[in-house]
Structures are given as C-alpha cells and as structure tokens.
CSV table of C-alpha atoms and ligand atoms in Angstrom, one decimal:
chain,number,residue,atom,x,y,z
Q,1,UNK,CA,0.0,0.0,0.0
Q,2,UNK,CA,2.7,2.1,1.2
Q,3,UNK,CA,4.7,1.3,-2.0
Q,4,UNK,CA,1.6,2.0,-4.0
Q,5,UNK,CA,1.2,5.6,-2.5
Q,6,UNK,CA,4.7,6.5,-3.0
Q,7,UNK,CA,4.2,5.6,-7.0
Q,8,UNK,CA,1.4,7.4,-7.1
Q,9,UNK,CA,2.8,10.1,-5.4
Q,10,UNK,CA,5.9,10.2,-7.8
Q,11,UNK,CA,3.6,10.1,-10.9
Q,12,UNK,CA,2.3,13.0,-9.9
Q,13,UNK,CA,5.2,15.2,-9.3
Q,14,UNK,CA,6.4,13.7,-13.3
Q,15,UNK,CA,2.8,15.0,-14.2
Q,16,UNK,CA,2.6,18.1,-12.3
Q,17,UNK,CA,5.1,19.7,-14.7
Q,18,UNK,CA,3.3,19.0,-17.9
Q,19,UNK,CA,0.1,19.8,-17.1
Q,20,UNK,CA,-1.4,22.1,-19.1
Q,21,UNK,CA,-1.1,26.5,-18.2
Q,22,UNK,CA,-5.2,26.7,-16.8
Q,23,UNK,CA,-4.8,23.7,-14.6
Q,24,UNK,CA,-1.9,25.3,-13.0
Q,25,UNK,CA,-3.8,28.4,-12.0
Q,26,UNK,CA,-5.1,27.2,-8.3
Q,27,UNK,CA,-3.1,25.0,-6.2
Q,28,UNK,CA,-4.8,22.2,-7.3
Q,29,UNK,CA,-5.2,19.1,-4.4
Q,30,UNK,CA,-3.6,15.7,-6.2
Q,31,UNK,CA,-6.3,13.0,-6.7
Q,32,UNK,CA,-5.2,10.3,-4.6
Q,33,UNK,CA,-5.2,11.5,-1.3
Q,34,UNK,CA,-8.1,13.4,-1.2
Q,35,UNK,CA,-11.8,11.6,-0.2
Q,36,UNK,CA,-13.7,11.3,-3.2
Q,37,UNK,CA,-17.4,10.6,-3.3
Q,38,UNK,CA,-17.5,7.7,-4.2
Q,39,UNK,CA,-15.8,6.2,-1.0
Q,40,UNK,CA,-17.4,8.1,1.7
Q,41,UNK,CA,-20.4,6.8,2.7
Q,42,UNK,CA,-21.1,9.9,5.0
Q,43,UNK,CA,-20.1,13.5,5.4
Q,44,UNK,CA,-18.5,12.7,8.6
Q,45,UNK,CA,-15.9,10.5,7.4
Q,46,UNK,CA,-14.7,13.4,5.7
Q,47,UNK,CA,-11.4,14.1,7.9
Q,48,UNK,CA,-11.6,16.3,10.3
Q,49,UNK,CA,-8.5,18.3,9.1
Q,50,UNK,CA,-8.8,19.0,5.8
Q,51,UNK,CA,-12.0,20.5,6.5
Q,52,UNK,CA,-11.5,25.0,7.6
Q,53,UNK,CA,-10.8,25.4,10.9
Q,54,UNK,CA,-13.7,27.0,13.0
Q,55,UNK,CA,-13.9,29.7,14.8
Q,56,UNK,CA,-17.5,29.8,16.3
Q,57,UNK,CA,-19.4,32.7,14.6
Q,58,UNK,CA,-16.2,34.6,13.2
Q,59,UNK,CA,-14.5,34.1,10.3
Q,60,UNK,CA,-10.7,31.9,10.2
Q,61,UNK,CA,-8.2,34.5,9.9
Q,62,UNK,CA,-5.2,33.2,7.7
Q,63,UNK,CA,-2.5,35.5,8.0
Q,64,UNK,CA,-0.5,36.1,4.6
Q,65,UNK,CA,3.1,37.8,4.1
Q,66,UNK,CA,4.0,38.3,0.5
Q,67,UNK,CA,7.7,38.5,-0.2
Q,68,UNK,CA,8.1,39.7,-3.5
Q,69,UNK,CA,11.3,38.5,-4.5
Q,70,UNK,CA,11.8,39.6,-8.9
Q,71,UNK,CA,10.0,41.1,-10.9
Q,72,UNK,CA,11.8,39.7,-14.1
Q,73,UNK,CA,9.8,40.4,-17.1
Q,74,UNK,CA,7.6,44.0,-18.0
Q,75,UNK,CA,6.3,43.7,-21.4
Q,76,UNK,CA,4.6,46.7,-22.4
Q,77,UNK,CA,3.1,45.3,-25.8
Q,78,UNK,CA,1.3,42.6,-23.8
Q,79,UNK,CA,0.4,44.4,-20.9
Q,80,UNK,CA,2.1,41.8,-18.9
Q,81,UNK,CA,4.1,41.5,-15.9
Q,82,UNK,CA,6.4,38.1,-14.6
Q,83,UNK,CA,7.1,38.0,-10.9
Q,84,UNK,CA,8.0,35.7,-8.2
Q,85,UNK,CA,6.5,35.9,-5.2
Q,86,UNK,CA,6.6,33.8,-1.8
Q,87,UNK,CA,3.8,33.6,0.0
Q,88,UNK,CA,3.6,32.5,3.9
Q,89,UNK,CA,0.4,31.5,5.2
Q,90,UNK,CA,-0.2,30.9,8.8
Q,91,UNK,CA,-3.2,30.3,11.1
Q,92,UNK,CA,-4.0,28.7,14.1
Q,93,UNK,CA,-5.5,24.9,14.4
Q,94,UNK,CA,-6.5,24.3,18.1
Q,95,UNK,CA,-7.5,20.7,17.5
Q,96,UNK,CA,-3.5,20.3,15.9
Q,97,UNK,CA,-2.8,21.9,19.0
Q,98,UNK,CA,-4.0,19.1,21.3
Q,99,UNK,CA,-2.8,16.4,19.5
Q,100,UNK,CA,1.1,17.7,19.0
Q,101,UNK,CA,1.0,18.0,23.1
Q,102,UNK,CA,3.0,15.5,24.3
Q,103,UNK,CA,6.4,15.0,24.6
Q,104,UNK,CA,7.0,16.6,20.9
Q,105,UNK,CA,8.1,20.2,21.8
Q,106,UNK,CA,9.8,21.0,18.3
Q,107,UNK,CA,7.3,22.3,15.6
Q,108,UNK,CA,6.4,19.2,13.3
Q,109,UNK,CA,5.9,19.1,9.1
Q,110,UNK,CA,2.8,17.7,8.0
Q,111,UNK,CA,2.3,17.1,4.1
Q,112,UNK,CA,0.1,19.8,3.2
Q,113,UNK,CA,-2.8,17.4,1.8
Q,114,UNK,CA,-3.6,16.4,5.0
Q,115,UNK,CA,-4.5,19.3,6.4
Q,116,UNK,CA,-7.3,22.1,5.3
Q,117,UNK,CA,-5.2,25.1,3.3
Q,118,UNK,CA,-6.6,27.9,1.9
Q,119,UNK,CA,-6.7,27.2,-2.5
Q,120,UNK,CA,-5.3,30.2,-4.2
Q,121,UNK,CA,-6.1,31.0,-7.3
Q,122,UNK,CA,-4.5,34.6,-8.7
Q,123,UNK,CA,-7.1,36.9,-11.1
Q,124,UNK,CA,-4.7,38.7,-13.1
Q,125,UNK,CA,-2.7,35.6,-13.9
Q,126,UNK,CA,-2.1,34.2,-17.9
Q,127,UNK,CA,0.0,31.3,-16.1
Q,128,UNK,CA,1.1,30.7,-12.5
Q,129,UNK,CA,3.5,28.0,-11.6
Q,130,UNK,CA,3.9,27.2,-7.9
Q,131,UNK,CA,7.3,25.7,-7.5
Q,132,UNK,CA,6.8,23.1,-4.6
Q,133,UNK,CA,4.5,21.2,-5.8
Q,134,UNK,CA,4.3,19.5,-2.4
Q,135,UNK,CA,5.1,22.1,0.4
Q,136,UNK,CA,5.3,21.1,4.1
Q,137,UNK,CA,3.6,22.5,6.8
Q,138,UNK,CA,5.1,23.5,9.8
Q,139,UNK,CA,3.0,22.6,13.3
Q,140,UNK,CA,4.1,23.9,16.7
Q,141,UNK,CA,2.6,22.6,19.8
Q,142,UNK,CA,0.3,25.4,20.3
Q,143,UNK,CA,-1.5,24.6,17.3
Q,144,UNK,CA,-0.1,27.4,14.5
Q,145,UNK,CA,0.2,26.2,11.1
Q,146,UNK,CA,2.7,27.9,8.7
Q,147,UNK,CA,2.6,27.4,4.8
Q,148,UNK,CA,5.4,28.9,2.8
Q,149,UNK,CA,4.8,29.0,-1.0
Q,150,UNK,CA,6.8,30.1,-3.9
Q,151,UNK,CA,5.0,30.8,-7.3
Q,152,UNK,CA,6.5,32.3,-10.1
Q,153,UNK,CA,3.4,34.2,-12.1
Q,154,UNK,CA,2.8,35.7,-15.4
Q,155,UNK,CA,-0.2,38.7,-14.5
Q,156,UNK,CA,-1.9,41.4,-16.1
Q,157,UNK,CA,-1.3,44.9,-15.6
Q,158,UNK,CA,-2.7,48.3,-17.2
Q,159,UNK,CA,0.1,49.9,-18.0
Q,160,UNK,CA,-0.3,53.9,-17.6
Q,161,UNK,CA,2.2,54.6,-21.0
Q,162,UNK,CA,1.4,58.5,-21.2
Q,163,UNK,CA,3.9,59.6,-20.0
Q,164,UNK,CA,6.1,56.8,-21.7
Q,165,UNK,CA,9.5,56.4,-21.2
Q,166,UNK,CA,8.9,57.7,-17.8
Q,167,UNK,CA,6.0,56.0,-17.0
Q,168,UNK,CA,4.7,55.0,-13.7
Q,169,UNK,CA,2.3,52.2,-13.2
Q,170,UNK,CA,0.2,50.5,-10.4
Q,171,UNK,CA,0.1,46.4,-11.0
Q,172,UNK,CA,-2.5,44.2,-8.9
Q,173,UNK,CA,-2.0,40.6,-8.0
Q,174,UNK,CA,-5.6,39.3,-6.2
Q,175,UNK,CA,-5.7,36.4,-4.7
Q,176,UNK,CA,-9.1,34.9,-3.9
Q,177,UNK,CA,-9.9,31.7,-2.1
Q,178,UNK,CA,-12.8,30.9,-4.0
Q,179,UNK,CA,-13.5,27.1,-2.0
Q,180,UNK,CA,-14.3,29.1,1.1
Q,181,UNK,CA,-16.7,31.7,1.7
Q,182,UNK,CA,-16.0,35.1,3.4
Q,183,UNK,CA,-18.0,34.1,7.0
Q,184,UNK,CA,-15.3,30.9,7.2
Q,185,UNK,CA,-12.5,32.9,5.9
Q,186,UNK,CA,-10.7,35.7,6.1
Q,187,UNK,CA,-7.3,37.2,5.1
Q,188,UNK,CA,-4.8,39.8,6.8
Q,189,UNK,CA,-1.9,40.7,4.8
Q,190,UNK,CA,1.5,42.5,5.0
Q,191,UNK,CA,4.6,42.6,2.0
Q,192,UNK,CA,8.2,42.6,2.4
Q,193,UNK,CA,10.2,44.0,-0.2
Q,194,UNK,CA,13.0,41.3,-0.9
Q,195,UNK,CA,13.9,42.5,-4.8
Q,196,UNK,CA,17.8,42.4,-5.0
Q,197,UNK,CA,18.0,42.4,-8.7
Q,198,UNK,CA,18.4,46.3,-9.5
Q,199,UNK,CA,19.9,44.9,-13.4
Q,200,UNK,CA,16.3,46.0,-15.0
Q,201,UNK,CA,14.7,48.2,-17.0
Q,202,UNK,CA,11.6,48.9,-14.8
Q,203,UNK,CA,12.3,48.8,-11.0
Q,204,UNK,CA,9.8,48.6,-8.3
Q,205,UNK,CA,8.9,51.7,-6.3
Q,206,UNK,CA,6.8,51.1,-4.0
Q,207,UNK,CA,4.9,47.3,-2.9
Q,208,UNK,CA,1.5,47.7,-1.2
Q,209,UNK,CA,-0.8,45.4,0.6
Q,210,UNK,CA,-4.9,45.9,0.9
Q,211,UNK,CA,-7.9,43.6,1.5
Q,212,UNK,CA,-10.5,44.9,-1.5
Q,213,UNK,CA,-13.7,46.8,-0.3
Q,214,UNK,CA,-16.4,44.8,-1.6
Q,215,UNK,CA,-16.1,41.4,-2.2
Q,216,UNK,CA,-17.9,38.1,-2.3
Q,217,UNK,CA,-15.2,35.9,-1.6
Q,218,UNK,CA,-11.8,35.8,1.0
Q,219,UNK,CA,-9.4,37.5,-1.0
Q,220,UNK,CA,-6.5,39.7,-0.5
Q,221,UNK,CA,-4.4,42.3,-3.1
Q,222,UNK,CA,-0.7,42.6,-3.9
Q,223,UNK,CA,0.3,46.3,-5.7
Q,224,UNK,CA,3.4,46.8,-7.2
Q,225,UNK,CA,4.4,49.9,-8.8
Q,226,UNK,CA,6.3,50.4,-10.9
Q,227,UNK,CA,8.3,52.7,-12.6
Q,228,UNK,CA,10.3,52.2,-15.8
Q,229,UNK,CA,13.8,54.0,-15.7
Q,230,UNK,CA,13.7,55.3,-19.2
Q,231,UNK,CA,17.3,55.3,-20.7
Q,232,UNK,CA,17.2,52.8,-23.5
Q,233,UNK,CA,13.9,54.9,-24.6
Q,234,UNK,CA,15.3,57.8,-24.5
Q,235,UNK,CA,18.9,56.6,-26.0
Q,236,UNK,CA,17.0,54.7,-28.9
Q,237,UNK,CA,13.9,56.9,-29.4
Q,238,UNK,CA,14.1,60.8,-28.5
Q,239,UNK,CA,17.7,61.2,-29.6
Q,240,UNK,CA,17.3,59.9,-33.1
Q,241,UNK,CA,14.3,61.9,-33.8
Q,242,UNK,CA,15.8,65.0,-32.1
Q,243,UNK,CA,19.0,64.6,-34.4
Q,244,UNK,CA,16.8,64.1,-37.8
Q,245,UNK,CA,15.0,67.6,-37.0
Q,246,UNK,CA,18.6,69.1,-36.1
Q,247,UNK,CA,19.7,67.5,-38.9
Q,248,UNK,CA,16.7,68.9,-41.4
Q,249,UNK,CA,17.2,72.5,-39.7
Q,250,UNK,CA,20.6,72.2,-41.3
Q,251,UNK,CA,19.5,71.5,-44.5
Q,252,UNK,CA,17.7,74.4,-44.6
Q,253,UNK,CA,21.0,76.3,-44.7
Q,254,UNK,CA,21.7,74.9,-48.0
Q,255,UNK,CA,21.2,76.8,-51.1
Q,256,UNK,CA,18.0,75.9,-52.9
Q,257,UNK,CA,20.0,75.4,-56.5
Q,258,UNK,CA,22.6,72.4,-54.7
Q,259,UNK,CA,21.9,69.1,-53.7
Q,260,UNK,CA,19.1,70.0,-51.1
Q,261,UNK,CA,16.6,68.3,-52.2
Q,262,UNK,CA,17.7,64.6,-52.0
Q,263,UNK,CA,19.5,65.4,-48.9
Q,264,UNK,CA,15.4,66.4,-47.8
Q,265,UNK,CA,14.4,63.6,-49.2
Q,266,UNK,CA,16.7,61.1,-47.5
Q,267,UNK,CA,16.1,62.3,-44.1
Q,268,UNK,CA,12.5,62.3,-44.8
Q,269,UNK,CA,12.7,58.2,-46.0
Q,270,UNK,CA,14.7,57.3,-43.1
Q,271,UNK,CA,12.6,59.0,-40.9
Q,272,UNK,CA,9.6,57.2,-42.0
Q,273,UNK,CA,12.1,53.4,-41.5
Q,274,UNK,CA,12.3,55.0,-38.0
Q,275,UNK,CA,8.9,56.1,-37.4
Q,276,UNK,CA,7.1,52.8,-38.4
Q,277,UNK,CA,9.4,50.8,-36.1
Q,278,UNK,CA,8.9,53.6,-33.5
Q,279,UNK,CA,5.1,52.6,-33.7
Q,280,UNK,CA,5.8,49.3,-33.3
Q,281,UNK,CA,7.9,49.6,-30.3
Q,282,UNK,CA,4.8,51.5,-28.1
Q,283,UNK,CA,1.3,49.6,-28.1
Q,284,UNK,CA,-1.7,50.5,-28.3
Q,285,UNK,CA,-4.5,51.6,-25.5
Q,286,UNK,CA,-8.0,52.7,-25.8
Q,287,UNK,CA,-7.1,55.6,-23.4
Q,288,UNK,CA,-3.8,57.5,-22.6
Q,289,UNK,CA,-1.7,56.8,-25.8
Q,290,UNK,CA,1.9,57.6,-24.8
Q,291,UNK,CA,2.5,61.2,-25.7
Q,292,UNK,CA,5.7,60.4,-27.7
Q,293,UNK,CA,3.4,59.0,-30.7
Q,294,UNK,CA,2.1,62.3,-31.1
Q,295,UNK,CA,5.3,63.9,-30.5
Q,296,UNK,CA,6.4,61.6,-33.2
Q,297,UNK,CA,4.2,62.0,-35.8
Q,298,UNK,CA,4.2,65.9,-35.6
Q,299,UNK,CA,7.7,65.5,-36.2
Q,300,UNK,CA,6.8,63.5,-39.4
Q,301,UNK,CA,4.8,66.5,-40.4
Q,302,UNK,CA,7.3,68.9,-39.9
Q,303,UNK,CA,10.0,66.6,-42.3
Q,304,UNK,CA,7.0,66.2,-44.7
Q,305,UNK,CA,6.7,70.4,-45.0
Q,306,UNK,CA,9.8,71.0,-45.5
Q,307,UNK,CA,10.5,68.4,-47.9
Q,308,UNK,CA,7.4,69.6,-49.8
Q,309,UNK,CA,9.0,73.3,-49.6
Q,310,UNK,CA,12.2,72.6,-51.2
Q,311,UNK,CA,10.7,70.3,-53.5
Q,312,UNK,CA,7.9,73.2,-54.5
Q,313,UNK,CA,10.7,76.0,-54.6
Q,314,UNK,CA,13.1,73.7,-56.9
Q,315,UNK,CA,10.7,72.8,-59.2
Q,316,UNK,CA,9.5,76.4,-59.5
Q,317,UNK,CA,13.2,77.3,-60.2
Q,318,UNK,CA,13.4,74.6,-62.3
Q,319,UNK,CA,10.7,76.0,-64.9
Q,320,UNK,CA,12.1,79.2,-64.8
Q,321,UNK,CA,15.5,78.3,-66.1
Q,322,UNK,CA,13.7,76.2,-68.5
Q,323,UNK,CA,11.5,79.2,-69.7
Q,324,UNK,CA,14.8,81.5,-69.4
Q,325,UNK,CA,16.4,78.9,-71.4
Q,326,UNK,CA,14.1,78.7,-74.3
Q,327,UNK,CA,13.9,82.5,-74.6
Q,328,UNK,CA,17.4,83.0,-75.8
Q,329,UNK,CA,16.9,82.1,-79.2
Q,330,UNK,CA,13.8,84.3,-80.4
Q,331,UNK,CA,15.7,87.2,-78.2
Q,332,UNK,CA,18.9,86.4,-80.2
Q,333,UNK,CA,17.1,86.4,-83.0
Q,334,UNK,CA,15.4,90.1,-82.2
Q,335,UNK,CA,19.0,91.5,-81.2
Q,336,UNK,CA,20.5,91.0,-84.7
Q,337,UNK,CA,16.8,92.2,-86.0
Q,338,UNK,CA,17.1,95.0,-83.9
Q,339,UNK,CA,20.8,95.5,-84.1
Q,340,UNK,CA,21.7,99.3,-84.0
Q,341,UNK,CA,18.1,100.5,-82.9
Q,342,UNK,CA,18.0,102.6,-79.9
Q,343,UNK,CA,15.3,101.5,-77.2
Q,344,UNK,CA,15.0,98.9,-74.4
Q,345,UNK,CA,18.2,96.6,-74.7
Q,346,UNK,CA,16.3,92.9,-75.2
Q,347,UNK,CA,19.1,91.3,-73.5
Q,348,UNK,CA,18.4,93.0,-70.2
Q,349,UNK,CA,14.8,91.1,-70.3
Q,350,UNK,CA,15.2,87.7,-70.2
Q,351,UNK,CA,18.2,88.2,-67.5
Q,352,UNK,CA,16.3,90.0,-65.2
Q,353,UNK,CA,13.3,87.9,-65.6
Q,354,UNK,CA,15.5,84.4,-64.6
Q,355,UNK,CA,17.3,87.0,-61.7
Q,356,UNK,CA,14.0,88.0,-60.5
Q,357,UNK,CA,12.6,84.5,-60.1
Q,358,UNK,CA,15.8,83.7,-58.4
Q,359,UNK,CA,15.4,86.2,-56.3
Q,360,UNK,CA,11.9,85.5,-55.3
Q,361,UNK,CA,12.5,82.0,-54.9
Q,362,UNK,CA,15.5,82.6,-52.6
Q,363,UNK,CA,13.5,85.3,-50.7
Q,364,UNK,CA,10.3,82.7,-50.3
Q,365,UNK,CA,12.5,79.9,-49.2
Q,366,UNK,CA,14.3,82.3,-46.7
Q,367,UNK,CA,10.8,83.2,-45.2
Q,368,UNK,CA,9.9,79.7,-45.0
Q,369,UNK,CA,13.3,78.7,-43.5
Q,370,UNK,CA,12.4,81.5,-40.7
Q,371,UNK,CA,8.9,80.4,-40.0
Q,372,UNK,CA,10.3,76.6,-40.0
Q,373,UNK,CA,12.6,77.1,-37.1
Q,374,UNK,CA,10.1,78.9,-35.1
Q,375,UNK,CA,7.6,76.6,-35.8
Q,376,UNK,CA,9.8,73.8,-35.2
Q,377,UNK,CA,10.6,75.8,-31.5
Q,378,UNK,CA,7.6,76.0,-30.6
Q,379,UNK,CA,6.8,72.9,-31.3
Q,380,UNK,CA,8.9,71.3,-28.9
Q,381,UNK,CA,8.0,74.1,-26.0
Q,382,UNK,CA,4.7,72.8,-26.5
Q,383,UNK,CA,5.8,69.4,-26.5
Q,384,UNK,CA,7.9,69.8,-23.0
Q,385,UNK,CA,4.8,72.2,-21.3
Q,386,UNK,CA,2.2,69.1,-22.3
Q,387,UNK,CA,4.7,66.3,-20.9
Q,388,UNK,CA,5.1,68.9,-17.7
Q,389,UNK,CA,1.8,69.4,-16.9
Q,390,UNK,CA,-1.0,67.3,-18.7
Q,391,UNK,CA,-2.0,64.0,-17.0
Q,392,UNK,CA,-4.4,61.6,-18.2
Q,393,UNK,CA,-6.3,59.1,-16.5
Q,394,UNK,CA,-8.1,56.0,-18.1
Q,395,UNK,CA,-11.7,55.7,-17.8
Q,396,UNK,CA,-11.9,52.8,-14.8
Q,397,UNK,CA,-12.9,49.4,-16.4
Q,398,UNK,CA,-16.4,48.3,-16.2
Q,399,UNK,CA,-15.7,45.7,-13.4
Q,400,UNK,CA,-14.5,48.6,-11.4
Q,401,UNK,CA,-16.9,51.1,-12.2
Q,402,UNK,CA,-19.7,48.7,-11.3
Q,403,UNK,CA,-18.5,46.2,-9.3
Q,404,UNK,CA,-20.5,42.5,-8.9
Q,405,UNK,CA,-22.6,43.3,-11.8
Q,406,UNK,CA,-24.5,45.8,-13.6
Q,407,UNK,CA,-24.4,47.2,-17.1
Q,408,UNK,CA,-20.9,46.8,-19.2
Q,409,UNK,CA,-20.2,50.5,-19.4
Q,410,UNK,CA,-17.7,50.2,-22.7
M,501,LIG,C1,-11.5,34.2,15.5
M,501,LIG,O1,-12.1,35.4,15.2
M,501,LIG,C2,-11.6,36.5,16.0
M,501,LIG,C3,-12.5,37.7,15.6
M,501,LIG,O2,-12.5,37.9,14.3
M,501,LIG,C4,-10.2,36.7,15.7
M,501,LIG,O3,-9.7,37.8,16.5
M,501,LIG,C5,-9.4,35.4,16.0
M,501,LIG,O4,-8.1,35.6,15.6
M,501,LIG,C6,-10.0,34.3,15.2
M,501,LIG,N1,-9.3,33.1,15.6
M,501,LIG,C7,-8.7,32.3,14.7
M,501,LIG,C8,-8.1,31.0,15.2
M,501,LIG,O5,-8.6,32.6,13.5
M,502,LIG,C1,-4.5,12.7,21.3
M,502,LIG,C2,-5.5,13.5,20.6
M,502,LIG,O1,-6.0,14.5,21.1
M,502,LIG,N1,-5.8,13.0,19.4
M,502,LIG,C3,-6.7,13.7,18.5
M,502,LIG,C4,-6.0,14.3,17.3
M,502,LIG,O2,-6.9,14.8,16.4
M,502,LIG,C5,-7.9,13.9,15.9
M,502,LIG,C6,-8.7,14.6,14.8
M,502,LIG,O3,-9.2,15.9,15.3
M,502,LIG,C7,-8.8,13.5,17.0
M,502,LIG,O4,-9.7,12.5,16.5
M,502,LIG,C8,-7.9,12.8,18.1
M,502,LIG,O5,-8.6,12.4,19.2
C-alpha cells in the first residue's frame, strides 16, 4: 500500500510539470489523497483536518506575508508582468494543537494534503506555476500552522504609457480563495520588499498590501508599482528623432540650386524606416496613448513640410531656367533684328526675368526657413509644457466602475 502511494505520489510530481497553463492556476489538491465521493459513505468520514478550521461565529483568519522576490519580465506590448513571489500562510488549528502536546516540543511538518489550506487562485494571472508542488507544513505545539509557497506568475497589468518612457504604473496581484466563503475565511496581509536584482529596466517603487472593499469571496491584493527608468527609450527613441530635425534644420542652410533636395528627401525616408518601427515599439491603449506618438508624428509633419517646400521651390526654379532657357533664341534672333536700334536693350529682359525669379524664390524659401525654425521651437515648447503638466487618467474598467454586476459601461 505504502509502496503503492509513494508511486502514485511520484507520478504526480512527473505529471505536475506537464500539465497544461489553466490547470496550474489554483493550487490544485492531487487526486489520490483526497476523499472522493464515491468512497465516503457519510459527510463525517470526511477528515476532520482538511475541512476549515472553526472559529465559532467569526471568520478563520489566515494571515498572509507576501515577499516579493523579482519582478523579471515588464512587457509593455502585452500588458504583462512576470514575478516571483513567496507567500507564507499561517493560522491557528487548536485541535492540531491538542494532538502535538505531548512530549513533541519542536514544531512538526505535515504534508500539506492532510491538512485544510486555503486554495489560491490569482485573477490577473495568464499562467502561474507554484514551485513546490508539495510544500510542508510546519506545526508547533500550540497549534499554529505555517505554509510557505513560492509561485513564479505571469499577470496582467494596465500599464499607464502617457507619459512613456517615464512612465509609472500600479500592477494588482488578487488572490481569492474561492472554496471558502467570506464568513469561514478571512485574510490579513502585510509585504516585504525582498527584490535584489536592480539589473532592470523597470524597478519597483513602491509594494502595497490591501484587502479589496467589496467582495464576495476571502481574498487579498498585492500592488506593485512600478516605474520604468527610461534610458534605453530615450537613447534609442528621443535622440534619433531630435537629431533628424537638427539634422533637417541644417538643410535648410543649404542653397535651394545644390543638392538639397535629396538630402530632404533622404532624411525624410529614413525618418519614415524609424517612425514605423517607432510605432511598433509603443502599443496600443483605448485611453492614454503615450505622448511620444504624437510627438512623433508631428515631427513627421514637420520633415514632410519642409521636404514639400524645397521640393515646390526647386521645381518652380526649375521651370524658370527652362522658360529662361528657351527665350534666348527668339531674343537672339530680335538682337540681330534689332541691331543698332536705340530702345530697351532685349538682353536685359530675359536676365532679369531668370534673376528676378531667383530672387523670389530665394526670398520665399528664406521666409519659410524662418517660420520653419520657429515653428519647429515652438513645437517642442509645447511638447515639454504638455509632458510637464497634462495627465491623463483611463476611464476605470467596467468591473471597477460597477462592481459585482451591472451594465458593461464600454
Ligand atoms: C477568530 O475570530 C476572531 C475575531 O475575528 C479573531 O480575532 C481570531 O483571531 C480568530 N481566531 C482564529 C483562530 O482565527
Ligand atoms: C491525542 C489526541 O488528542 N488526538 C486527537 C487528534 O486529532 C484527531 C482529529 O481531530 C482526534 O480525533 C484525536 O482524538
């Protein structure tokens, strides 16, 4: 029987690795310990300690440290979090309490599926694996029972990305206990910081414990918040950009007759390569879009007018020299008509009409150039006083706006 148990008990563990994400989610009891139906004949030979302790009218009260001990993962296009977290449980069993009196005065372990534990299962989670798979309890003589479990958890989390790459974000871990109800059970909860790994790109500011307000079964909340540290953003997204406009300021220097135009061009094509990967790189939200993509794209205006200037202007120049060039011949022709007659000199006309358009075209562009830079100023004043002072907060989801019910409010 014994030998029997043990096999079972080892099948399990091989299985418990495989099984699929969903099963994983609570701590789910192994099969072969636990009563089933089919051989009870009554309620009562349901063992007395893996039923909830009692405690007359009140509620049990489990009390919960988290230790959050990584947060190794932030993935912003996912909305996703990965943590590890180690939970320890403890409550007090005064019938274990009786029966470990004796001479055994050290605390004793006790497999944890033969005694009642609270079954956790995490709301925000995609995937949670809990890495004993059979933890021990710990028993002292007095009747305290202490659970330590370590889950490593994929969760969640609404990123607030306005303000993106210095963004700042609140990220909930609820636990509920749904086998018990809140009269039987009830939860008080503390966190200890334990994060050692500083080699990230979002670090954790601040770790907060609450029980929520209203709910319908025992549960407790985990809050991390975090906070992303922003140099790789800003190394790989707001220098670029800034050193494009620099860089088509520049070109505005340039004289409208040399090469300006494909160097315009050029900065406005490899602009666009680094806008659409730009896009990629931020997601998308139904609320709050990161300011930067609005930055962004009025910077892909900007380009986009003064490419369209010099292109205008140069084509205008263009015609003229044409037209100037085809006049020549019937003037030529008029000068040895008209040789020796005083009057207007012909040659002047044709000259001055070229110069003229020269001029105007040089005068226009210098105008544009002008307006350019202070549009391109102000731009980015605005830019700095909106990322200074606006805010923006999401609408609250229609769970929270309504909670336990009520009409969807999307
Ligand atoms: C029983 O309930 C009371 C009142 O809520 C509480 O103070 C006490 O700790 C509880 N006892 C146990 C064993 O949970
Ligand atoms: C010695 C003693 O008190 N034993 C008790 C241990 O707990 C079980 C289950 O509650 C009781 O049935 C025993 O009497």
């Amino acid at each position: 029987m014994m030998a029997l148990r043990l096999l079972l008990h080892l099948t399990f563990l091989g299985l418990g690795t495989t099984q699929p994400l969903a099963q994983q989610q609570g701590f789910s009891v192994p099969a072969f310990d636990w009563p089933s139906s089919s051989n009870l004949n009554s309620p009562q030979e349901v063992p007395d300690l893996i039923q909830i302790p009692n405690n007359g009218s009140k509620p049990l009260v489990v009390d919960v440290q988290v230790f959050v001990s990584n947060v190794f993962n932030v993935d912003i296009l996912r909305y996703t979090v990965s943590s590890t977290l180690l939970l320890r449980l403890s409550w007090l069993n005064t019938r274990l309490a009786l029966n470990s009196t004796g001479h055994q005065r050290n605390p004793v372990m006790l497999p944890w599926d033969v005694l009642w534990m609270p079954r956790l299962t995490v709301r925000e989670a995609l995937w949670v694996n809990w890495q004993d798979k059979s933890p021990q309890a710990r028993v002292d003589r007095d009747g305290h029972i202490e659970f330590d479990l370590a889950l490593t958890t994929e969760t969640n989390c609404d990123f607030e990305l306005f303000h993106f790459p210095r963004d700042q974000s609140d990220c909930h871990l609820t636990f509920f206990a749904f086998s018990n109800t809140v009269t039987e059970l009830e939860f008080q909860v503390h966190a200890v910081n334990e994060i050692v790994s500083v080699k990230r790109e979002f670090v954790v500011q601040d770790l907060k414990t609450q029980i929520p307000p209203q709910h319908l079964v025992p549960c407790f909340q985990v809050t991390l918040r975090l906070q992303n540290t922003a140099l790789k953003a800003i190394l790989t997204l707001l220098v670029p950009g800034e050193a494009l406009l620099l860089a088509d300021l520049c070109g505005g220097l340039l004289p409208l007759h040399t090469e300006r135009i494909a160097y315009k061009v050029t900065l406005l094509l490899s602009y666009l390569v680094f806008h659409s990967s730009l896009i990629q790189a931020l997601p998308s939200s139904s609320s709050c879009n990161p300011l930067l993509v609005y930055y962004f794209t009025v910077l892909l205006l900007l380009l986009f007018v003064s490419t369209t200037e010099t292109v205008l202007l140069t084509g205008l120049l263009a015609r003229g020299n044409l037209r100037a060039e085809d006049s020549p011949s019937p003037a030529l022709n008029g000068e040895q008509h008209n040789r020796g007659k005083p009057g207007p000199n012909p040659e002047e006309a044709p000259g001055a009409g070229k110069g003229s358009r020269r001029s105007w075209a040089e005068a226009a562009d210098r105008i544009f150039f002008q307006v350019y830079v202070v549009g391109v100023a102000c731009s980015q004043f605005i830019f700095i006083a909106l990322w200074m002072w606006a805010t923006c907060k999401s609408d609250p989801a229609p769970g929270a706006a309504s909670p336990h019910g009520g009409q969807p409010r999307l």
